[in-house]
Coordinates of C-alpha atoms and ligand atoms in Angstrom, one line a residue:
X1 CA 133.5 84.7 92.5
X2 CA 134.9 85.0 96.0
X3 CA 133.8 82.7 98.8
X4 CA 131.9 85.5 100.5
X5 CA 130.1 86.2 97.2
X6 CA 129.1 82.6 97.1
X7 CA 127.5 82.8 100.6
X8 CA 125.7 85.8 99.4
X9 CA 124.3 83.8 96.6
X10 CA 126.4 85.4 93.8
X11 CA 126.4 88.9 92.5
X12 CA 125.0 88.6 88.9
X13 CA 122.8 91.4 87.6
X14 CA 119.1 90.4 87.7
X15 CA 118.6 87.4 89.9
X16 CA 115.5 85.3 89.5
X17 CA 113.7 84.2 92.6
X18 CA 111.0 81.5 92.8
X19 CA 108.3 82.2 95.4
X20 CA 106.1 79.4 96.3
X21 CA 102.7 80.6 97.5
X22 CA 100.8 83.9 97.2
X23 CA 99.5 84.2 100.8
X24 CA 100.6 86.9 103.2
X25 CA 104.2 85.7 103.1
X26 CA 104.3 85.3 99.3
X27 CA 103.0 88.8 98.7
X28 CA 105.5 90.3 101.2
X29 CA 108.3 88.4 99.4
X30 CA 107.3 89.6 95.9
X31 CA 107.4 93.2 97.2
X32 CA 110.7 92.7 99.1
X33 CA 112.3 91.2 96.0
X34 CA 111.2 94.2 93.9
X35 CA 112.7 96.5 96.5
X36 CA 116.0 94.7 96.3
X37 CA 116.1 94.7 92.5
X38 CA 115.4 90.9 92.2
X39 CA 113.1 89.3 89.7
X40 CA 110.3 87.5 91.5
X41 CA 108.2 84.7 90.0
X42 CA 105.5 83.6 92.3
X43 CA 103.6 80.3 91.8
X44 CA 100.2 79.9 93.5
X45 CA 98.4 76.6 93.1
X46 CA 94.9 78.2 93.6
X47 CA 93.1 80.8 91.5
X48 CA 93.3 83.6 94.0
X49 CA 95.8 85.2 96.4
X50 CA 95.5 85.3 100.2
X51 CA 96.3 81.7 101.2
X52 CA 94.5 81.0 104.5
X53 CA 92.5 84.3 104.1
X54 CA 91.0 83.2 100.8
X55 CA 87.7 81.6 101.9
X56 CA 85.7 79.1 99.9
X57 CA 82.7 77.0 101.2
X58 CA 84.6 73.8 100.5
X59 CA 88.3 73.3 101.1
X60 CA 90.2 73.5 97.8
X61 CA 92.4 70.6 96.6
X62 CA 95.7 70.4 98.4
X63 CA 94.6 73.1 100.9
X64 CA 96.1 73.1 104.4
X65 CA 94.2 75.1 107.1
X66 CA 90.9 76.7 106.3
X67 CA 89.0 79.5 108.0
X68 CA 85.4 79.4 108.9
X69 CA 82.7 82.0 108.0
X70 CA 82.5 83.5 111.5
X71 CA 86.2 84.0 111.8
X72 CA 87.3 87.4 113.1
X73 CA 91.0 88.2 113.4
X74 CA 92.5 87.8 116.8
X75 CA 94.9 90.7 116.2
X76 CA 94.2 94.4 115.6
X77 CA 94.1 95.7 112.1
X78 CA 97.3 97.8 112.8
X79 CA 99.2 94.6 113.9
X80 CA 97.8 92.9 110.8
X81 CA 99.1 95.4 108.3
X82 CA 102.2 95.6 106.2
X83 CA 104.7 98.2 107.4
X84 CA 104.1 100.7 104.6
X85 CA 100.5 100.1 103.7
X86 CA 98.1 101.1 106.5
X87 CA 94.7 99.4 106.8
X88 CA 91.8 101.5 105.6
X89 CA 90.0 103.9 107.9
X90 CA 86.7 102.1 107.4
X91 CA 88.0 98.8 108.9
X92 CA 87.1 98.1 112.5
X93 CA 89.8 97.3 115.0
X94 CA 89.4 93.5 114.6
X95 CA 88.7 92.3 111.1
X96 CA 86.3 89.8 109.7
X97 CA 88.2 87.5 107.3
X98 CA 86.7 89.2 104.2
X99 CA 88.4 92.5 105.2
X100 CA 91.7 90.8 105.7
X101 CA 91.4 89.4 102.2
X102 CA 90.4 92.7 100.6
X103 CA 93.3 94.4 102.3
X104 CA 95.7 91.8 100.8
X105 CA 94.2 92.4 97.3
X106 CA 94.6 96.2 97.8
X107 CA 98.2 95.7 98.8
X108 CA 98.9 93.6 95.7
X109 CA 97.2 96.2 93.5
X110 CA 98.9 99.2 95.1
X111 CA 102.4 97.7 94.6
X112 CA 101.5 96.0 91.3
X113 CA 102.3 92.5 92.5
X114 CA 99.7 90.6 90.5
X115 CA 101.8 90.5 87.4
X116 CA 104.4 88.4 89.2
X117 CA 102.0 85.7 90.2
X118 CA 101.2 82.6 88.1
X119 CA 97.9 81.4 89.5
X120 CA 96.7 77.8 89.1
X121 CA 100.4 76.6 89.0
X122 CA 101.6 74.1 91.6
X123 CA 105.3 73.6 92.5
X124 CA 105.9 69.9 92.5
X125 CA 109.6 69.6 93.1
X126 CA 112.7 71.7 93.9
X127 CA 116.2 70.4 93.7
X128 CA 119.8 71.6 93.3
X129 CA 120.9 72.7 89.9
X130 CA 123.8 70.7 88.3
X131 CA 126.2 73.5 89.1
X132 CA 124.7 74.1 92.5
X133 CA 128.1 73.5 94.2
X134 CA 129.4 76.7 92.5
X135 CA 126.3 78.7 91.7
X136 CA 123.8 77.9 94.5
X137 CA 121.0 77.7 91.9
X138 CA 117.8 75.7 92.1
X139 CA 115.7 73.8 89.6
X140 CA 111.9 74.2 90.1
X141 CA 109.4 71.9 88.5
X142 CA 105.9 73.3 88.2
X143 CA 102.7 72.1 86.7
X144 CA 99.3 73.8 85.9
X145 CA 96.6 72.5 88.2
X146 CA 93.9 70.7 86.2
X147 CA 90.5 72.6 86.0
X148 CA 87.4 72.1 84.0
X149 CA 88.8 74.5 81.4
X150 CA 92.4 73.3 81.5
X151 CA 93.3 69.7 81.2
X152 CA 96.9 70.4 80.2
X153 CA 99.0 69.7 83.3
X154 CA 102.3 69.1 81.6
X155 CA 105.1 70.0 84.0
X156 CA 107.7 72.7 83.3
X157 CA 111.2 73.0 84.8
X158 CA 113.0 76.3 85.3
X159 CA 116.2 77.5 86.8
X160 CA 116.2 80.0 89.6
X161 CA 119.0 81.8 91.5
X162 CA 117.1 81.7 94.8
X163 CA 113.9 80.2 96.3
X164 CA 111.5 81.6 98.9
X165 CA 109.2 78.9 100.4
X166 CA 106.0 80.6 101.4
X167 CA 103.7 77.6 101.2
X168 CA 102.2 78.0 104.7
X169 CA 102.9 76.5 108.1
X170 CA 99.5 74.9 108.7
X171 CA 99.8 72.2 106.1
X172 CA 98.2 69.0 107.5
X173 CA 95.4 68.8 110.2
X174 CA 96.8 67.0 113.2
X175 CA 94.6 64.5 115.1
X176 CA 96.2 62.9 118.2
X177 CA 96.2 59.1 118.4
X178 CA 93.8 58.5 121.3
X179 CA 93.0 54.8 122.2
X180 CA 89.4 53.8 121.2
X181 CA 88.9 56.7 118.7
X182 CA 88.3 54.2 115.8
X183 CA 85.5 52.6 117.9
X184 CA 83.7 55.9 118.7
X185 CA 80.4 55.9 116.8
X186 CA 79.7 59.7 116.9
X187 CA 80.9 62.3 114.4
X188 CA 84.7 63.0 114.3
X189 CA 85.9 66.1 112.7
X190 CA 89.0 68.4 112.7
X191 CA 88.5 72.1 113.1
X192 CA 89.9 72.5 109.5
X193 CA 86.6 71.0 108.3
X194 CA 84.4 73.0 110.7
X195 CA 82.2 75.6 109.0
X196 CA 79.3 76.5 111.3
X197 CA 77.4 75.1 114.2
X198 CA 74.1 74.2 112.6
X199 CA 74.7 70.4 112.4
X200 CA 75.4 70.4 116.2
X201 CA 72.0 71.7 117.3
X202 CA 70.8 70.1 120.5
X203 CA 73.9 67.7 120.5
X204 CA 76.4 66.8 123.1
X205 CA 79.8 67.9 121.6
X206 CA 83.4 67.7 122.8
X207 CA 86.0 70.1 121.5
X208 CA 89.6 68.9 122.0
X209 CA 92.3 71.6 122.2
X210 CA 93.2 74.7 124.2
X211 CA 94.1 77.3 121.6
X212 CA 92.3 79.7 119.3
X213 CA 90.5 77.2 117.0
X214 CA 89.2 75.3 120.1
X215 CA 88.0 78.6 121.7
X216 CA 86.2 79.8 118.5
X217 CA 84.6 76.5 117.7
X218 CA 83.5 75.7 121.3
X219 CA 82.0 79.2 121.8
X220 CA 80.1 79.0 118.6
X221 CA 78.9 75.4 118.9
X222 CA 77.8 76.2 122.5
X223 CA 75.2 78.6 121.1
X224 CA 73.2 75.7 119.7
X225 CA 74.5 72.5 121.3
X226 CA 73.0 71.1 124.5
X227 CA 76.5 71.2 126.1
X228 CA 80.1 71.5 124.9
X229 CA 83.0 69.8 126.7
X230 CA 86.3 71.5 126.2
X231 CA 89.2 69.1 126.7
X232 CA 92.4 70.9 127.4
X233 CA 95.7 69.2 127.9
X234 CA 97.6 71.3 130.4
X235 CA 95.2 74.2 130.9
X236 CA 95.1 77.3 128.7
X237 CA 95.6 81.0 129.2
X238 CA 92.6 83.0 128.1
X239 CA 93.2 86.5 126.7
X240 CA 90.3 88.7 125.6
X241 CA 90.9 90.7 122.4
X242 CA 90.1 93.9 124.4
X243 CA 91.6 95.0 127.7
X244 CA 90.3 97.7 130.0
X245 CA 88.6 100.6 128.3
X246 CA 88.3 98.5 125.1
X247 CA 92.0 99.0 124.5
X248 CA 93.2 96.1 122.3
X249 CA 95.4 93.7 124.2
X250 CA 97.8 93.8 121.2
X251 CA 98.8 97.2 122.4
X252 CA 100.7 95.7 125.3
X253 CA 103.3 94.6 122.9
X254 CA 105.8 97.4 123.6
X255 CA 109.6 97.7 123.6
X256 CA 109.5 99.2 127.2
X257 CA 107.7 96.0 128.4
X258 CA 109.9 93.7 126.4
X259 CA 112.9 94.9 128.2
X260 CA 111.5 94.0 131.6
X261 CA 113.0 91.0 133.3
X262 CA 111.3 87.7 132.2
X263 CA 110.1 86.8 135.8
X264 CA 108.3 90.2 136.0
X265 CA 106.7 89.7 132.5
X266 CA 105.4 86.3 133.6
X267 CA 103.9 87.7 136.8
X268 CA 102.3 90.6 134.9
X269 CA 100.8 88.3 132.3
X270 CA 99.5 85.8 134.8
X271 CA 97.9 88.7 136.7
X272 CA 96.4 90.1 133.6
X273 CA 94.8 86.8 132.6
X274 CA 93.4 86.1 136.0
X275 CA 92.1 89.6 136.3
X276 CA 89.9 88.9 133.3
X277 CA 88.9 85.5 134.5
X278 CA 90.1 83.5 137.4
X279 CA 91.5 80.5 135.6
X280 CA 91.2 78.1 138.6
X281 CA 87.5 78.9 139.2
X282 CA 86.7 78.2 135.5
X283 CA 88.8 75.1 135.1
X284 CA 91.4 76.5 132.8
X285 CA 94.5 76.5 135.0
X286 CA 97.5 74.5 134.0
X287 CA 101.2 74.2 135.0
X288 CA 102.7 76.2 132.1
X289 CA 103.1 79.9 132.3
X290 CA 101.3 82.2 129.9
X291 CA 104.3 82.9 127.7
X292 CA 104.9 79.2 126.9
X293 CA 101.6 77.4 127.5
X294 CA 98.5 77.2 125.3
X295 CA 96.8 80.5 124.8
X296 CA 93.3 81.2 123.6
X297 CA 92.3 84.7 122.4
X298 CA 88.6 84.7 122.8
X299 CA 86.0 87.1 124.1
X300 CA 83.0 84.7 124.3
X301 CA 84.2 81.6 125.9
X302 CA 84.2 83.1 129.4
X303 CA 80.5 83.8 129.2
X304 CA 79.8 80.2 127.9
X305 CA 81.9 78.8 130.8
X306 CA 80.0 81.0 133.3
X307 CA 76.6 79.8 131.9
X308 CA 77.6 76.1 131.9
X309 CA 77.3 75.8 128.1
X310 CA 81.0 75.0 127.9
X311 CA 82.4 72.7 130.6
X312 CA 86.2 72.1 130.8
X313 CA 87.6 68.6 131.0
X314 CA 91.3 67.3 131.2
X315 CA 92.9 65.4 128.3
X316 CA 91.0 62.3 126.9
X317 CA 92.6 59.1 128.1
X318 CA 90.4 56.9 125.8
X319 CA 87.2 56.9 123.8
X320 CA 84.5 54.4 124.2
X321 CA 81.8 53.5 121.6
X322 CA 79.6 56.3 122.9
X323 CA 81.7 58.6 125.0
X324 CA 85.1 59.4 126.5
X325 CA 87.1 58.8 129.7
X326 CA 89.4 61.5 130.9
X327 CA 92.8 61.3 132.7
X328 CA 91.2 62.4 136.0
X329 CA 88.9 59.3 135.8
X330 CA 85.7 61.3 134.9
X331 CA 83.6 60.1 132.0
X332 CA 81.0 61.4 129.6
X333 CA 78.5 59.2 127.7
X334 CA 76.1 59.7 124.9
X335 CA 78.5 62.0 123.2
X336 CA 77.4 62.9 119.7
X337 CA 80.5 64.5 118.2
X338 CA 84.1 65.3 118.7
X339 CA 85.9 68.2 117.1
X340 CA 89.7 68.1 117.2
X341 CA 91.0 71.6 117.3
X342 CA 94.5 70.2 117.9
X343 CA 96.3 72.2 115.2
X344 CA 98.4 71.3 112.2
X345 CA 101.7 69.8 111.1
X346 CA 104.1 71.5 108.8
X347 CA 104.7 69.8 105.5
X348 CA 106.9 71.0 102.6
X349 CA 106.7 68.0 100.3
X350 CA 108.3 69.6 97.3
X351 CA 111.7 69.9 99.0
X352 CA 113.9 66.9 99.4
X353 CA 114.4 65.8 103.0
X354 CA 118.2 66.4 102.9
X355 CA 117.3 70.1 102.2
X356 CA 114.5 70.3 104.7
X357 CA 114.0 67.4 107.1
X358 CA 110.4 66.3 107.6
X359 CA 110.7 66.3 111.4
X360 CA 110.2 69.7 113.0
X361 CA 112.9 68.9 115.6
X362 CA 115.5 68.4 112.8
X363 CA 114.6 71.4 110.7
X364 CA 117.9 73.3 111.5
X365 CA 116.7 76.7 110.2
X366 CA 119.0 79.5 111.0
X367 CA 116.9 82.2 112.7
X368 CA 113.9 80.0 111.7
X369 CA 114.5 80.7 108.0
X370 CA 117.7 79.5 106.4
X371 CA 118.6 75.8 106.2
X372 CA 121.9 76.0 108.0
X373 CA 123.5 73.0 106.4
X374 CA 123.3 74.3 102.9
X375 CA 126.6 75.8 101.6
X376 CA 124.8 78.8 99.9
X377 CA 122.3 81.3 101.3
X378 CA 119.9 80.9 98.3
X379 CA 116.9 79.3 99.9
X380 CA 114.7 80.7 102.7
X381 CA 111.6 79.4 104.4
X382 CA 109.2 82.2 105.3
X383 CA 106.4 81.7 107.9
X384 CA 107.5 78.3 109.2
X385 CA 107.0 79.7 112.8
X386 CA 104.3 79.9 115.4
X387 CA 104.3 83.2 117.1
X388 CA 103.6 84.4 120.6
X389 CA 102.2 87.7 119.3
X390 CA 101.0 88.8 115.9
X391 CA 102.4 86.9 112.9
X392 CA 102.1 89.5 110.1
X393 CA 105.2 91.6 111.3
X394 CA 107.2 88.3 111.5
X395 CA 106.3 87.2 107.9
X396 CA 107.1 90.7 106.5
X397 CA 110.4 91.1 108.2
X398 CA 111.5 87.6 107.3
X399 CA 110.6 88.4 103.7
X400 CA 112.6 91.6 103.7
X401 CA 115.6 89.9 105.2
X402 CA 115.6 87.0 102.8
X403 CA 115.4 89.3 99.8
X404 CA 118.3 91.4 101.2
X405 CA 120.4 88.3 101.8
X406 CA 119.6 87.1 98.2
X407 CA 120.6 90.5 96.8
X408 CA 123.9 90.2 98.5
X409 CA 123.5 93.2 100.8
X410 CA 123.2 91.2 104.0
X411 CA 125.5 88.2 104.1
X412 CA 124.8 85.4 106.6
X413 CA 127.4 84.4 109.2
X414 CA 129.8 81.5 108.6
X415 CA 128.4 78.0 109.0
X416 CA 129.9 77.5 112.4
X417 CA 128.2 80.6 113.8
X418 CA 124.9 79.4 112.4
X419 CA 125.3 76.0 114.0
X420 CA 126.2 77.8 117.3
X421 CA 122.9 79.8 117.1
X422 CA 120.9 76.6 116.4
X423 CA 122.5 74.9 119.4
X424 CA 121.7 77.7 121.7
X425 CA 118.2 78.1 120.4
X426 CA 117.6 74.4 120.9
X427 CA 118.7 74.6 124.4
X428 CA 116.6 77.6 125.1
X429 CA 113.5 75.9 123.7
X430 CA 114.1 72.8 125.7
X431 CA 114.6 74.6 128.9
X432 CA 111.6 76.9 128.4
X433 CA 109.0 74.6 126.6
X434 CA 110.5 71.2 127.2
X435 CA 110.9 70.4 123.5
X436 CA 112.2 71.8 120.2
X437 CA 109.6 74.1 118.8
X438 CA 108.9 76.6 116.0
X439 CA 107.6 79.2 118.4
X440 CA 109.0 82.7 118.5
X441 CA 108.0 85.8 120.5
X442 CA 107.0 88.4 117.9
X443 CA 108.8 91.5 119.2
X444 CA 112.2 90.1 120.2
X445 CA 112.3 88.0 117.1
X446 CA 111.5 91.0 114.8
X447 CA 113.9 93.2 116.6
X448 CA 116.7 90.7 116.0
X449 CA 115.9 90.4 112.3
X450 CA 115.5 94.1 112.0
X451 CA 118.9 94.6 113.5
X452 CA 120.3 92.3 110.7
X453 CA 118.5 94.4 108.2
X454 CA 119.5 97.7 109.6
X455 CA 115.9 98.8 110.1
X456 CA 115.6 98.5 113.9
X457 CA 114.6 101.9 115.3
X458 CA 116.7 103.2 118.2
X459 CA 115.2 105.3 120.9
X460 CA 118.3 107.3 121.4
X461 CA 118.7 108.0 117.7
X462 CA 115.1 109.1 117.3
X463 CA 115.1 111.2 120.4
X464 CA 116.9 114.3 119.0
X465 CA 115.2 114.0 115.6
X466 CA 111.6 113.7 116.9
X467 CA 111.1 113.1 120.6
X468 CA 107.4 112.3 120.4
X469 CA 108.2 109.6 117.8
X470 CA 111.0 108.2 120.0
X471 CA 108.4 108.1 122.9
X472 CA 105.9 106.2 120.7
X473 CA 108.4 103.8 119.4
X474 CA 109.6 102.8 122.9
X475 CA 106.5 103.1 125.0
X476 CA 103.8 102.7 122.4
X477 CA 102.6 99.5 120.7
X478 CA 105.3 98.1 118.5
X479 CA 103.5 98.5 115.1
X480 CA 105.0 97.0 112.0
X481 CA 105.5 100.6 110.6
X482 CA 108.3 101.1 113.1
X483 CA 110.5 99.0 110.7
X484 CA 110.1 101.6 108.0
X485 CA 111.4 104.6 110.0
X486 CA 115.1 104.0 109.4
X487 CA 117.4 101.9 107.2
X488 CA 117.0 100.5 103.7
X489 CA 113.6 101.0 102.0
X490 CA 112.2 103.3 104.6
X491 CA 108.8 104.9 104.0
X492 CA 108.4 108.6 104.0
X493 CA 104.9 108.3 105.6
X494 CA 106.1 106.0 108.4
X495 CA 106.6 108.7 111.2
X496 CA 103.3 110.2 110.5
X497 CA 101.6 106.8 110.5
X498 CA 103.2 105.8 113.8
X499 CA 101.7 108.9 115.3
X500 CA 98.3 108.2 113.9
X501 CA 98.2 104.4 114.3
X502 CA 96.4 104.2 117.7
X503 CA 93.9 106.7 116.5
X504 CA 93.5 104.9 113.2
X505 CA 92.6 101.7 115.1
X506 CA 89.4 103.4 116.3
X507 CA 88.7 105.3 113.1
X508 CA 85.7 103.1 112.2
X509 CA 84.2 102.8 115.7
X510 CA 84.2 106.5 116.7
X511 CA 81.0 108.5 116.1
X512 CA 82.8 111.2 114.1
X513 CA 86.1 111.4 112.3
X514 CA 88.8 112.6 114.5
X515 CA 90.6 115.8 113.6
X516 CA 94.3 115.2 113.1
X517 CA 95.3 118.0 115.5
X518 CA 93.6 116.0 118.3
X519 CA 96.3 113.4 118.3
X520 CA 99.2 115.6 117.4
X521 CA 98.5 118.5 119.8
X522 CA 101.7 120.4 120.5
X523 CA 100.9 120.6 124.2
X524 CA 100.5 116.8 124.5
X525 CA 103.7 116.3 122.7
X526 CA 105.7 118.6 124.9
X527 CA 104.4 117.1 128.1
X528 CA 105.0 113.6 126.8
X529 CA 108.5 114.3 125.6
X530 CA 109.5 115.9 128.9
X531 CA 108.0 113.1 130.9
X532 CA 109.5 110.5 128.6
X533 CA 113.0 111.9 128.7
X534 CA 113.0 112.1 132.5
X535 CA 111.7 108.5 132.8
X536 CA 114.1 107.1 130.3
X537 CA 117.1 108.8 131.8
X538 CA 116.1 107.6 135.2
X539 CA 115.4 104.1 133.9
X540 CA 118.7 104.1 131.9
X541 CA 120.6 105.0 135.1
X542 CA 118.8 102.4 137.2
X543 CA 118.9 99.3 135.0
X544 CA 121.4 100.3 132.3
X545 CA 119.2 99.7 129.3
X546 CA 121.1 100.2 126.1
X547 CA 118.5 101.8 123.8
Ligands
FAD1 C1 92.0 79.3 111.2 C2 93.1 80.3 111.2 C3 92.9 81.6 111.7 C4 94.0 82.6 111.7 N1 93.7 83.8 112.2 C5 94.7 84.7 112.2 C6 94.5 86.0 112.7 O1 93.4 86.3 113.2 N2 95.5 86.9 112.7 C7 96.7 86.6 112.1 O2 97.6 87.4 112.1 N3 97.0 85.3 111.7 C8 96.0 84.4 111.7 N4 96.2 83.2 111.2 C9 97.6 82.8 110.8 C10 97.8 82.9 109.2 O3 98.3 81.6 108.9 C11 98.7 84.0 108.8 O4 98.0 85.2 109.1 C12 99.1 84.0 107.4 O5 97.9 84.0 106.6 C13 100.1 83.0 106.9 O6 100.4 83.3 105.6 P1 101.4 82.4 104.7 O7 101.4 83.1 103.4 O8 102.6 82.2 105.4 O9 100.6 81.0 104.5 P2 99.2 80.6 103.8 O10 98.2 81.6 104.1 O11 99.0 79.2 104.2 O12 99.6 80.7 102.2 C14 100.3 79.7 101.6 C15 100.0 79.7 100.1 O13 100.9 78.8 99.4 C16 100.2 78.1 98.4 N5 100.9 76.8 98.2 C17 101.2 75.8 99.1 N6 101.9 74.8 98.4 C18 102.0 75.2 97.2 C19 102.6 74.6 96.0 N7 103.2 73.4 96.1 N8 102.6 75.3 94.8 C20 102.0 76.5 94.7 N9 101.4 77.1 95.8 C21 101.4 76.5 97.0 C22 98.8 77.9 99.1 O14 97.8 77.6 98.1 C23 98.6 79.2 99.8 O15 98.0 80.1 99.0 C24 95.2 82.2 111.2 C25 95.4 80.9 110.7 C26 94.4 80.0 110.7 C27 94.7 78.6 110.2
NAP2 N1 90.0 83.9 115.4 C1 91.3 83.7 115.0 O1 91.9 84.6 114.7 C2 91.8 82.3 115.0 C3 91.0 81.2 115.1 C4 91.5 80.0 115.0 C5 92.9 79.8 114.8 N2 93.7 80.9 114.6 C6 95.1 80.7 114.3 O2 95.3 79.5 113.6 C7 96.4 78.9 113.9 C8 96.2 77.4 114.4 O3 95.4 77.5 115.6 P1 94.8 76.1 116.2 O4 94.1 76.6 117.5 O5 94.1 75.4 115.2 O6 96.1 75.2 116.5 P2 97.3 75.4 117.6 O7 97.5 76.8 117.9 O8 98.4 74.6 117.1 O9 96.7 74.7 118.9 C9 96.5 73.4 119.0 C10 95.9 73.0 120.4 O10 95.7 71.7 120.5 C11 96.3 71.2 121.7 N3 96.6 69.8 121.5 C12 97.6 69.3 120.6 N4 97.6 68.0 120.8 C13 96.8 67.6 121.8 C14 96.4 66.4 122.4 N5 97.0 65.2 122.0 N6 95.4 66.4 123.3 C15 94.9 67.6 123.7 N7 95.2 68.8 123.2 C16 96.1 68.8 122.2 C17 97.5 72.1 121.9 O11 97.8 72.0 123.3 P3 99.4 72.1 123.8 O12 99.6 73.6 123.8 O13 99.4 71.5 125.1 O14 100.2 71.5 122.8 C18 96.8 73.4 121.6 O15 96.1 73.9 122.6 C19 97.1 79.7 115.0 O16 98.0 80.6 114.3 C20 95.9 80.5 115.5 O17 96.3 81.8 116.1 C21 93.2 82.1 114.7

């Protein structure tokens, strides 16, 4: 085997891939492996697929994050779909968790993924095979999870060519160490254990955190509590799901905007947020800009703030027996409960720390996926990222890339180049956020991986083939389907779906079904194409974009 074959993980015929977890990432990985001719074996510790989206009244053993009954997706159905499997017409633009879960089941059924999943089997340990130095192979120890019907939990060890870690990013609830918390006599909960506001009726409650869980929990509890204090560290940027005309805010994620200079994007975002709600007047302003600060996608909290049911406070300095003191010197007393909506820590306990360090700052994942220190590209971590933008497209494109690397079609660069990427990414993070972080911006990140995969659509290449499609790809919302237009494993229905996707978003909310010719009218197309071509040529001349 040549050294380049080794980096590609070898070239044997059917390569076995262990996939840990059957959430969104695990499902995307099974499908990607099948597309690449690999043999996936997926282990899921629970009795159902979906990961976070599989709701149970009580958290399941070993479960990380949970969702609550009232949870509605913060991204549109189009941005929460796999690239070649559109969401159903009956689904509303924003999905209750039940519909996300049924979509995942339908995806698994359609592509016959279920037969590759072993349910009720936990991965306990993954380590290098004896001949790892030459083969890059892995040993995986699994054990059935004990249930009332199955008491046999004897472990089993198997050899795999490659491993895809899809065990979820939100592993352990994080509660900050705040002085005095242990003395506080009220209820203390993490948003992971929150499941409805009933127990807070008439109570004085504080929610700590400035992101999506904090927004959802504070807005819901405020419906029944006497008052909710929302303690935010350095402000938060509030985004409604819907912009003007009920257009989903998701639809602002466009290649044309992406290519604007960063300073202009910041100004535009700031203006958009403040146009919805003046952040200073409602106590949400902070020092960070909306790209890198806390963001909260929420449509109700503004009304609760405006009616005094939610009151913002700065970060808690210390708790007392019955209340809290804040960093600005203000205090609250007779506080009944504190809900920490302060997020989660990543934990991948089945991998040794020399493969994947425990500390996020030391992770050293090339392009947030491949442990850069390993001599073989046979292990990938999927979904170990936070996203500024929708996460589904990121999980899917990562899965496709990992499978393509494992099949030998997409070799990774040499170790020195990977280290160079890590160094420059660390510096970028530190200068922008002030620390090493797992955050990525959805569109630029996906574009980068899509380039590696050969599936990044090019405006100029699409223009002669189908000008309207080129227009939509560059100026329209960057839907996941765009990554099935060109390159390996493209989907024959992709172009048509790109043209229908905006219309499909509203398919369940319109009074009557729309006729296809409405959105594909020849006149509209001609006008748009002429307009687009002129704009793009002008733009190209002025700022020299290279699309
Ligand atoms: C409260 C909440 C709300 C969210 N809302 C949205 C939203 O509106 N829109 C959106 O796009 N995203 C949302 N997300 C993000 C969500 O995490 C992703 O959409 C996506 O579900 C992540 O999928 P995953 O497969 O990477 O991880 P998970 O969904 O966490 O799946 C991991 C799977 O791995 C299994 N597993 C873990 N360890 C082992 C082991 N040792 N052995 C075997 N199996 C194992 C777990 O049981 C689980 O099934 C939300 C997240 C949370 C926490
Ligand atoms: N409806 C929905 O779709 C929905 C609802 C809930 C959650 N989610 C998703 O679930 C995932 C987890 O979200 P999350 O909101 O639980 O966690 P998160 O996004 O990690 O946010 C944690 C929040 O806690 C704050 N925080 C952390 N430490 C703190 C401290 N010591 N004091 C004060 N504040 C502190 C953070 O502030 P800093 O920014 O300053 O660190 C941040 O605002 C995300 O992907 C989110 O999109 C979606």
